[in-house]
Amino acid sequence: MAEAKMSGERLNGLRPEKLNEILCSMKQPEVLQGISGPWKSRVVWQDGFRAKAYMRTHASEMDEPGGLDATDLAASAHEQLLSAIGACMTVGFVLNATKRGVKIHDLEIALEGNFDNILKWAGLDDAGNPGYRGIKAKAFVRADADEKTLREIWKLAVDGSPVTQSVVRGTPVTTEIEVV
Amino acid sequence: MSEKKLFPVTVVGSWPRPAWLIQALRKRQASGCAESEFQAVADRAVVECLDAQEKAGVDIPSDGEQRRDNFYSFVVEKLGGMRLMKVSELMDYMKDRARYEEVLRALDVPAFAIKSPIVVERLTEKNGLAQDEVDFAKKHTTRPLKVPLPGPYMLTRSSWFEGLSDKVYGAPEELAKDVVKILRKEVQALKAKGVEFIQFDEPILSQIVYGAESTETFMCAALPNRRDPSDELALAVRLMNETTEGIDGVRFGVHVCRGNWSRKEEVLLKGNYGPMLPYLMQMNIHQLVLEFATPRAGELEVFKEYKNEKEIGLGVVNPRTDEIETPEQIVARVKELAKFYDPEKIFLNPDCGFGTFAERNVNTAEIATKKMAAISEAAKQLRGEFQGKAAAS
């Protein structure tokens, strides 16, 4: 694990010293404010069930499966929510492993969820939750550390994941509409 | 080539790899271990596994595939033009990712754990596929040796991947020409080294027949891109016959099973050999090495209409269970077949290897030894009963 401490050397594709420097700097109010947000996304309807999200200099498409008479050109928004959770956990795992000097060889997270009452989405039922009833995430990892260490890293990744915790804690979403 | 005694006892190939060998294999794969260092560790493992087989009474042992990552991926080290790729690396090239996803979930494995040798350049030969294994094993056993090789169909279908291989070989059939050439050369070299039994592993034929409606299993990354099953089986026959054509003086076997990576029987394929047999019987080989201890393989009666056409390597113990089959159970099973099949054409073996994939031993060496000893004891009893009858008939 000592390799991570060596100046300039990369671990898990990151520079541990630089990373630690950045993380420490987050305690400074101006840095913390900048990194806390606001984070933004603008979603623009394209056609049918297709939408495109613009985030900083990036864009990603969303669509719905062909079974809904959609073009299925991209994953649906709810699938991307699963992916966002998994990707956020991945980032957290890599962050915490790198901080500890643990080299990761492979990391993969399988996620799945079932809707509670999709009939509400379809307008066929007034009650219930159209969202996921629950979400399961299973990580597979091969890394240079013992199982106890890897389990600790996994816990830190899950507990510290902004996306996961937004879902777990039921972050309020305030909405409005303007007709133009 | 002909066996003097009835019911020769043999293995299908792999033997459980000890933890220290798996560690050395991992180190080697991570390029953290010199080749000579790994081979020295593997030498020790081969000697131990040959010793265990001999003590268990195995007449035709193998080197336990101790040097191999798995029964077909090892060719990556033996041939130029191939790369061992994880399914996670192949995902960008897959046409039917949803099907792979279902399979991964059914198996509860990560995509990075399944690796396939993928052709990325024109194939080139190095120093043979199994010749180094044979050179070493022959120094440590005087018994006739079985050498498993990946079958020509499996090697072709598992390593041709659209988007990666088609730049050098336009279609699997083009790649097959080089695969057959390489295998023929290997077979001739092994024969010259005095190898008695060459077994071609073609387990994916069961996937061709029974995998179409199932998402329960797959053995190599390229398979879900397969075409019509009868075309695939016909291709398997053609490639096998091109590989063995005109070569005599060595026993050729073909091994077909229904998967051997998990102890959960429910995730492995099931279905009898019936639909495959018309094709297997067209192969110019001597023996069909088949699983019959697991009920998933169906009934022996499927052989009634093919009476004595080929030798049968009868699977009589399940390599994936802790329970040791008794010699009496094995004898009873063999007698079922011997009612309508020539006893001189029956070999005895486990259903499959005991450690097909290096990282997924399906049993311990201790249990493997006990299971092989049970087969040997059964063979002894059967010889006592059938030897006289065979001589009299």
XYZ file of C-alpha atoms in Angstrom:
573
model
C 0.000 0.000 0.000
C 3.025 2.268 0.354
C 3.113 2.930 -3.376
C 0.281 5.444 -3.056
C 2.366 7.740 -0.925
C 5.100 8.133 -3.471
C 4.992 11.521 -5.071
C 3.440 11.727 -8.537
C 2.771 7.992 -8.807
C -0.702 7.036 -9.966
C -2.942 4.623 -8.129
C -6.263 3.535 -9.626
C -5.625 6.134 -12.321
C -5.442 8.925 -9.754
C -2.636 10.861 -8.119
C -3.074 10.155 -4.389
C -1.088 13.160 -3.211
C -2.979 15.543 -5.467
C -6.265 13.952 -4.431
C -5.497 14.374 -0.737
C -4.570 17.971 -1.368
C -7.910 18.590 -3.089
C -9.863 16.827 -0.359
C -8.114 18.825 2.360
C -8.808 22.058 0.515
C -12.538 21.330 0.691
C -12.476 22.476 4.303
C -11.897 26.029 3.069
C -15.279 27.818 2.916
C -14.891 29.164 -0.621
C -13.862 25.759 -2.003
C -16.624 24.017 -0.089
C -19.195 26.478 -1.410
C -18.044 25.929 -4.965
C -18.184 22.167 -4.760
C -21.508 22.078 -2.876
C -23.438 23.452 -5.800
C -25.689 24.362 -7.293
C -25.308 21.448 -9.668
C -27.430 21.794 -12.765
C -29.038 19.834 -15.525
C -31.307 21.076 -18.299
C -33.498 18.450 -19.897
C -34.938 19.226 -23.336
C -37.707 17.189 -24.940
C -36.695 15.881 -28.374
C -39.561 13.796 -29.728
C -41.785 10.980 -28.497
C -40.417 9.859 -25.143
C -36.918 11.023 -26.007
C -35.185 13.715 -23.974
C -31.706 15.133 -23.825
C -29.984 16.356 -20.674
C -27.316 19.042 -20.786
C -24.930 19.237 -17.841
C -22.017 21.681 -17.939
C -20.278 20.803 -21.207
C -21.845 17.345 -21.377
C -25.030 15.908 -22.803
C -26.773 12.582 -22.415
C -29.860 11.164 -24.059
C -32.769 9.328 -22.517
C -35.558 7.374 -24.173
C -38.016 4.635 -23.267
C -38.183 0.975 -24.348
C -39.815 -0.052 -27.608
C -42.576 -1.741 -25.627
C -43.889 1.734 -24.850
C -43.911 2.568 -28.560
C -40.772 4.624 -27.994
C -37.666 4.621 -30.155
C -35.445 3.051 -27.453
C -32.424 4.994 -28.641
C -31.090 5.399 -25.125
C -31.630 4.087 -21.616
C -34.652 5.417 -19.751
C -34.382 7.996 -16.997
C -35.157 5.500 -14.246
C -32.422 3.157 -15.537
C -30.070 6.089 -15.521
C -31.019 6.719 -11.908
C -29.799 3.181 -11.115
C -26.663 3.877 -13.110
C -26.144 7.213 -11.365
C -26.336 5.474 -7.987
C -23.872 2.798 -9.109
C -21.511 5.316 -10.678
C -21.586 7.463 -7.554
C -20.809 4.439 -5.388
C -17.977 3.596 -7.777
C -16.497 7.058 -7.380
C -16.771 6.765 -3.593
C -15.146 3.344 -3.594
C -12.251 4.491 -5.745
C -11.855 7.644 -3.647
C -11.689 5.757 -0.355
C -9.528 2.961 -1.720
C -7.055 5.443 -3.164
C -6.955 7.399 0.091
C -5.967 4.160 1.823
C -3.474 3.186 -0.848
C -5.497 0.185 -2.014
C -5.025 -0.834 -5.631
C -8.245 -1.872 -7.361
C -8.017 -4.388 -10.192
C -11.706 -4.718 -11.009
C -14.841 -3.094 -9.681
C -18.364 -3.671 -10.905
C -21.728 -2.835 -9.356
C -24.945 -4.582 -10.388
C -28.107 -2.649 -9.548
C -31.753 -3.469 -9.902
C -35.139 -2.276 -8.752
C -38.848 -2.901 -9.259
C -41.515 -0.221 -9.492
C -43.971 -0.108 -6.664
C -47.011 0.935 -8.711
C -46.267 1.859 -12.294
C -50.006 2.146 -12.931
C -49.833 5.548 -11.278
C -47.330 6.670 -13.937
C -49.691 5.324 -16.583
C -52.600 7.295 -15.117
C -54.475 4.098 -14.364
C -54.314 4.380 -10.587
C -54.386 7.359 -8.255
C -52.687 5.782 -5.271
C -49.277 4.379 -4.473
C -45.716 5.092 -5.423
C -44.793 4.938 -9.101
C -41.126 4.907 -8.133
C -38.857 2.048 -7.216
C -40.084 0.035 -4.240
C -36.471 -0.632 -3.368
C -33.114 -0.722 -5.087
C -30.492 -3.426 -4.703
C -26.826 -2.766 -5.400
C -24.203 -5.492 -5.308
C -20.547 -4.663 -5.759
C -17.964 -7.099 -7.063
C -14.393 -6.094 -6.380
C -10.937 -7.518 -6.866
C -8.350 -5.406 -5.067
C -5.114 -5.636 -3.136
C -6.579 -5.533 0.367
C -8.163 -7.926 2.818
C -11.913 -8.456 2.885
C -12.400 -6.411 6.065
C -10.707 -3.366 4.536
C -12.723 -3.678 1.339
C -15.982 -3.948 3.277
C -15.045 -0.789 5.194
C -14.309 1.005 1.945
C -17.636 -0.153 0.508
C -19.507 1.180 3.563
C -17.770 4.546 3.255
C -18.635 4.628 -0.441
C -22.325 3.914 0.191
C -22.730 6.178 3.214
C -20.851 9.001 1.518
C -22.495 8.753 -1.899
C -24.395 11.990 -2.677
C -26.635 10.301 -5.233
C -27.349 7.237 -3.102
C -28.055 9.309 -0.045
C -30.324 11.684 -1.990
C -32.466 8.647 -2.771
C -32.125 6.950 0.601
C -32.967 10.102 2.518
C -35.836 11.114 0.234
C -34.437 14.500 -0.756
C -37.380 16.866 -1.365
C -37.871 17.878 -4.976
C -39.651 21.213 -5.381
C -41.364 21.671 -8.720
C -43.085 24.390 -10.661
C -44.238 25.029 -14.201
C -44.409 28.115 -16.358
C -46.441 28.214 -19.511
C -44.776 30.312 -22.194
C -4.216 -47.972 -28.916
C -6.646 -50.690 -27.901
C -7.146 -51.242 -24.179
C -6.242 -54.626 -22.742
C -8.621 -54.366 -19.837
C -12.284 -53.552 -19.757
C -13.676 -50.348 -18.319
C -10.511 -48.216 -18.339
C -10.703 -45.455 -15.755
C -9.840 -41.949 -16.854
C -10.488 -38.310 -16.051
C -12.029 -35.582 -18.158
C -9.065 -33.302 -17.628
C -8.907 -30.764 -14.845
C -7.994 -31.497 -11.256
C -8.629 -29.069 -8.345
C -5.820 -26.536 -8.215
C -4.271 -25.964 -4.800
C -4.530 -22.440 -3.307
C -0.798 -21.847 -3.744
C -1.069 -22.614 -7.456
C -4.035 -20.264 -7.903
C -2.041 -17.556 -6.143
C 0.893 -18.095 -8.498
C -1.479 -18.057 -11.470
C -2.957 -14.732 -10.356
C 0.494 -13.304 -9.833
C 1.513 -14.450 -13.286
C -1.613 -12.931 -14.870
C -0.828 -9.637 -13.164
C 2.684 -9.964 -14.661
C 4.074 -9.978 -11.162
C 5.763 -13.327 -11.455
C 8.426 -14.620 -13.804
C 7.291 -17.405 -16.145
C 9.919 -19.784 -14.775
C 8.732 -19.087 -11.226
C 5.143 -19.966 -12.171
C 6.158 -23.090 -14.088
C 8.116 -24.340 -11.073
C 5.014 -23.982 -8.880
C 2.866 -25.652 -11.556
C 5.390 -28.510 -11.888
C 4.840 -29.310 -8.219
C 1.068 -29.214 -8.668
C 1.216 -31.534 -11.696
C 3.358 -34.058 -9.822
C 0.920 -34.017 -6.891
C -2.109 -34.433 -9.121
C -0.562 -37.277 -11.143
C 0.340 -38.966 -7.889
C -3.218 -38.582 -6.560
C -4.694 -40.021 -9.762
C -2.349 -42.986 -9.752
C -3.093 -43.728 -6.108
C -6.805 -43.560 -6.934
C -6.275 -46.149 -9.650
C -6.765 -43.958 -12.709
C -5.565 -45.868 -15.762
C -5.328 -42.888 -18.114
C -4.498 -39.759 -16.093
C -4.092 -36.174 -17.273
C -1.819 -33.434 -15.955
C -4.904 -31.926 -14.351
C -4.711 -28.828 -16.565
C -2.775 -27.319 -13.685
C -0.971 -24.792 -15.886
C -4.148 -23.567 -17.549
C -6.374 -20.677 -16.542
C -9.224 -22.685 -17.974
C -9.767 -25.375 -20.571
C -9.745 -22.993 -23.530
C -8.513 -19.582 -22.376
C -4.983 -20.942 -21.947
C -4.494 -20.818 -25.717
C -3.934 -17.065 -25.368
C -0.475 -17.813 -23.995
C 0.185 -20.411 -26.654
C -0.823 -18.564 -29.800
C -0.073 -15.150 -31.233
C -2.986 -12.972 -32.344
C -5.248 -13.588 -29.364
C -6.102 -11.488 -26.352
C -7.753 -12.689 -23.165
C -10.628 -10.267 -22.736
C -13.076 -9.841 -19.909
C -16.760 -9.784 -20.781
C -16.758 -6.282 -19.271
C -14.277 -5.276 -21.988
C -16.407 -6.901 -24.684
C -19.596 -5.096 -23.697
C -18.921 -2.215 -26.070
C -18.900 -4.676 -28.972
C -21.934 -6.730 -27.991
C -25.100 -6.573 -30.017
C -27.332 -8.160 -27.406
C -26.149 -6.707 -24.127
C -29.499 -7.324 -22.432
C -29.075 -11.077 -22.867
C -25.590 -10.998 -21.362
C -26.942 -8.964 -18.480
C -29.582 -11.604 -17.758
C -26.970 -14.337 -17.807
C -24.615 -12.450 -15.510
C -27.445 -11.884 -13.052
C -28.540 -15.510 -13.189
C -24.992 -16.609 -12.451
C -24.476 -13.783 -9.945
C -21.029 -13.070 -11.329
C -19.340 -9.854 -12.407
C -18.569 -9.324 -16.085
C -14.905 -8.931 -15.235
C -14.744 -12.524 -13.933
C -15.537 -14.177 -17.263
C -12.743 -14.105 -19.769
C -12.624 -15.222 -23.353
C -9.700 -15.562 -25.728
C -10.520 -13.188 -28.571
C -8.793 -13.133 -31.934
C -7.503 -9.643 -32.638
C -4.758 -10.423 -35.161
C -4.016 -13.279 -37.552
C -3.231 -16.402 -35.526
C 0.395 -17.408 -35.293
C 1.902 -20.499 -33.699
C 4.503 -20.488 -30.959
C 5.574 -23.750 -29.326
C 2.428 -25.830 -29.491
C -0.608 -25.904 -27.231
C 0.022 -28.806 -24.882
C 3.404 -30.161 -25.892
C 5.227 -28.633 -22.913
C 2.577 -30.113 -20.596
C 3.102 -33.547 -22.123
C 6.895 -33.353 -21.937
C 6.691 -32.726 -18.214
C 3.862 -35.136 -17.396
C 5.509 -37.992 -19.286
C 8.525 -37.695 -17.001
C 6.281 -38.286 -14.018
C 3.977 -41.066 -15.130
C 4.378 -44.234 -17.105
C 0.646 -44.546 -17.687
C -0.951 -43.590 -20.980
C -1.817 -39.918 -20.911
C -4.999 -38.095 -21.800
C -4.519 -34.604 -23.198
C -7.552 -32.351 -23.426
C -7.533 -29.706 -26.154
C -10.160 -27.126 -26.993
C -12.246 -28.481 -29.853
C -12.026 -26.745 -33.223
C -15.617 -25.559 -33.103
C -15.369 -24.135 -29.604
C -12.045 -22.494 -30.264
C -13.418 -20.875 -33.394
C -16.763 -19.758 -32.000
C -15.479 -18.600 -28.657
C -12.682 -16.500 -30.060
C -14.309 -14.831 -33.078
C -16.019 -11.670 -31.969
C -17.630 -9.200 -34.325
C -16.034 -5.801 -34.117
C -12.695 -7.246 -33.029
C -11.959 -10.386 -35.049
C -13.643 -9.493 -38.328
C -10.840 -7.081 -39.187
C -8.559 -10.089 -39.762
C -11.042 -12.931 -40.335
C -14.216 -11.857 -42.093
C -16.284 -14.685 -40.622
C -15.827 -17.529 -38.093
C -15.416 -19.979 -40.989
C -12.311 -18.119 -42.144
C -10.809 -18.274 -38.674
C -11.713 -21.977 -38.522
C -9.264 -22.732 -41.349
C -6.337 -21.515 -39.230
C -7.727 -23.152 -36.084
C -7.952 -26.526 -37.833
C -4.443 -26.127 -39.233
C -3.055 -25.387 -35.764
C -4.947 -28.240 -34.101
C -3.897 -30.772 -36.751
C -0.270 -29.820 -36.260
C -0.693 -30.092 -32.499
C -2.340 -33.495 -32.710
C 0.482 -34.823 -34.874
C 3.089 -33.462 -32.470
C 1.297 -34.997 -29.473
C 1.011 -38.318 -31.250
C 4.752 -38.236 -31.964
C 5.309 -37.691 -28.248
C 3.378 -40.880 -27.529
C 0.119 -39.404 -26.287
C -2.529 -42.121 -26.146
C -5.722 -40.119 -25.856
C -6.555 -36.657 -27.172
C -9.848 -35.287 -25.983
C -11.401 -32.336 -27.772
C -13.572 -30.281 -25.469
C -16.752 -29.095 -27.157
C -19.006 -28.362 -24.181
C -20.652 -25.453 -25.934
C -22.518 -27.865 -28.196
C -25.002 -28.334 -25.366
C -25.383 -24.575 -25.215
C -26.138 -24.624 -28.942
C -28.888 -27.173 -28.447
C -30.296 -26.219 -25.063
C -29.186 -22.656 -24.505
C -31.449 -20.976 -27.056
C -34.431 -20.506 -24.807
C -32.422 -20.197 -21.684
C -30.592 -17.381 -20.047
C -29.219 -19.644 -17.382
C -25.808 -20.230 -18.744
C -23.044 -19.425 -21.132
C -19.511 -20.607 -21.434
C -17.926 -18.106 -23.703
C -18.582 -14.541 -24.617
C -19.162 -14.971 -28.335
C -21.924 -17.538 -28.126
C -24.995 -15.361 -27.854
C -24.175 -14.207 -31.383
C -24.640 -17.747 -32.677
C -26.859 -18.757 -35.569
C -29.209 -21.663 -36.309
C -28.363 -24.690 -34.065
C -28.324 -27.241 -36.903
C -25.919 -25.063 -38.919
C -23.706 -24.743 -35.871
C -23.719 -28.494 -35.186
C -22.940 -29.228 -38.840
C -20.043 -26.778 -38.636
C -18.796 -28.538 -35.488
C -18.837 -31.888 -37.325
C -17.028 -30.490 -40.351
C -14.299 -28.837 -38.290
C -13.745 -31.933 -36.170
C -13.423 -34.140 -39.229
C -11.032 -31.741 -40.904
C -8.933 -31.764 -37.738
C -8.676 -35.542 -37.401
C -8.709 -36.517 -41.081
C -6.089 -39.118 -41.973
C -4.517 -39.199 -38.512
C -4.466 -42.598 -36.851
C -2.613 -44.199 -33.985
C -4.133 -41.973 -31.347
C -7.517 -42.188 -29.635
C -9.696 -39.130 -30.274
C -12.482 -38.253 -27.880
C -15.001 -35.447 -27.773
C -16.271 -34.183 -24.456
C -19.678 -32.554 -24.221
C -21.249 -31.522 -20.923
C -23.717 -28.910 -19.711
C -21.523 -26.561 -17.738
C -19.242 -27.044 -14.779
C -18.601 -23.675 -13.185
C -21.115 -23.835 -10.371
C -22.280 -26.305 -7.762
C -25.793 -24.958 -8.158
C -27.343 -27.558 -10.431
C -30.212 -25.193 -11.244
C -27.953 -22.731 -13.072
C -26.523 -25.419 -15.363
C -28.165 -26.581 -18.576
C -30.282 -29.704 -18.778
C -31.459 -31.970 -21.575
C -30.456 -35.339 -22.990
C -27.857 -36.005 -25.674
C -30.506 -37.164 -28.164
C -30.607 -34.060 -30.392
C -26.800 -33.921 -30.550
C -26.095 -37.589 -31.231
C -26.829 -37.631 -34.978
C -24.089 -35.014 -35.299
C -21.647 -36.482 -32.774
C -21.885 -39.834 -34.538
C -20.753 -38.203 -37.786
C -17.524 -37.081 -36.170
C -14.470 -39.146 -37.062
C -13.467 -39.744 -33.491
C -13.351 -42.854 -31.320
C -15.018 -41.851 -28.097
C -17.764 -39.625 -26.744
C -16.823 -38.460 -23.257
C -20.161 -37.669 -21.682
C -21.735 -36.831 -18.363
C -24.283 -39.256 -17.012
C -24.004 -38.990 -13.233
C -26.063 -35.824 -13.211
C -29.753 -36.393 -13.938
C -29.612 -33.240 -16.092
C -27.957 -35.364 -18.796
C -31.031 -37.550 -19.279
C -31.181 -41.268 -19.916
C -28.694 -43.729 -21.339
C -31.360 -45.149 -23.630
C -30.582 -42.455 -26.203
C -27.674 -44.695 -27.244
C -29.833 -47.682 -28.098
C -30.157 -46.691 -31.733
C -26.429 -45.998 -32.056
C -25.357 -49.319 -30.651
C -21.587 -49.690 -30.402
C -20.845 -47.040 -33.028
C -18.479 -45.191 -30.721
C -16.783 -45.791 -27.406
C -18.537 -44.075 -24.551
C -16.588 -42.349 -21.806
C -19.350 -42.746 -19.262
C -19.633 -40.061 -16.605
C -20.296 -41.974 -13.397
C -19.485 -39.449 -10.666
C -20.610 -35.853 -10.279
C -17.528 -33.653 -9.832
C -19.597 -30.942 -8.113
C -20.856 -32.808 -5.048
C -19.308 -33.681 -1.696
C -21.031 -37.043 -1.537
C -18.807 -39.856 -2.800
C -20.684 -42.201 -5.114
C -20.362 -45.809 -3.970
C -18.768 -48.432 -6.239
C -22.120 -50.271 -6.115
C -23.963 -47.231 -7.490
C -21.381 -46.896 -10.248
C -21.528 -50.605 -11.106
C -25.318 -50.416 -11.344
C -25.127 -47.434 -13.675
C -22.580 -49.093 -15.952
C -24.676 -52.247 -16.087
C -27.632 -50.205 -17.322
C -25.541 -49.229 -20.335
C -23.904 -52.652 -20.720
C -27.373 -54.197 -21.192
C -27.383 -52.873 -24.732
C -23.845 -51.564 -25.277
C -20.623 -53.517 -25.815
C -18.696 -53.464 -22.495
C -15.455 -53.293 -24.456
C -16.539 -49.862 -25.622
C -17.179 -48.388 -22.197
C -14.641 -46.200 -20.403
C -15.353 -44.745 -16.972
C -14.793 -41.131 -16.030
C -16.301 -38.301 -13.979
C -18.944 -36.115 -15.647
C -16.434 -33.333 -16.164
C -13.253 -31.905 -14.663
C -12.888 -31.076 -10.985
C -11.605 -27.583 -11.664
C -12.538 -26.486 -15.157
C -11.871 -22.857 -14.267
C -8.778 -22.176 -12.167
C -10.605 -19.770 -9.886
C -13.644 -22.002 -9.496
C -12.607 -25.435 -8.314
C -15.831 -27.387 -8.028
C -14.310 -29.756 -5.506
C -11.288 -30.442 -3.337
C -8.421 -32.711 -4.342
C -9.333 -34.975 -1.432
C -12.884 -35.546 -2.666
C -11.732 -35.820 -6.289
C -9.311 -38.566 -5.241
C -12.021 -40.429 -3.344
C -14.431 -40.200 -6.277
C -11.790 -41.537 -8.676
C -10.977 -44.344 -6.241
C -14.678 -45.276 -6.165
C -14.675 -45.485 -9.966
C -11.558 -47.672 -9.891
C -13.136 -50.009 -7.360
C -16.281 -50.220 -9.487
C -14.184 -50.949 -12.577
C -12.465 -53.782 -10.714
C -15.815 -55.335 -9.789
C -17.108 -54.900 -13.334
C -14.008 -56.487 -14.840
C -14.466 -59.473 -12.568
C -17.963 -59.874 -13.875
C -17.554 -58.972 -17.560
C -13.995 -60.065 -18.419
C -14.983 -63.705 -18.742
C -18.171 -62.886 -20.633
C -16.305 -60.710 -23.113
C -13.745 -63.459 -23.712
C -16.479 -66.080 -24.150
C -18.558 -64.025 -26.572
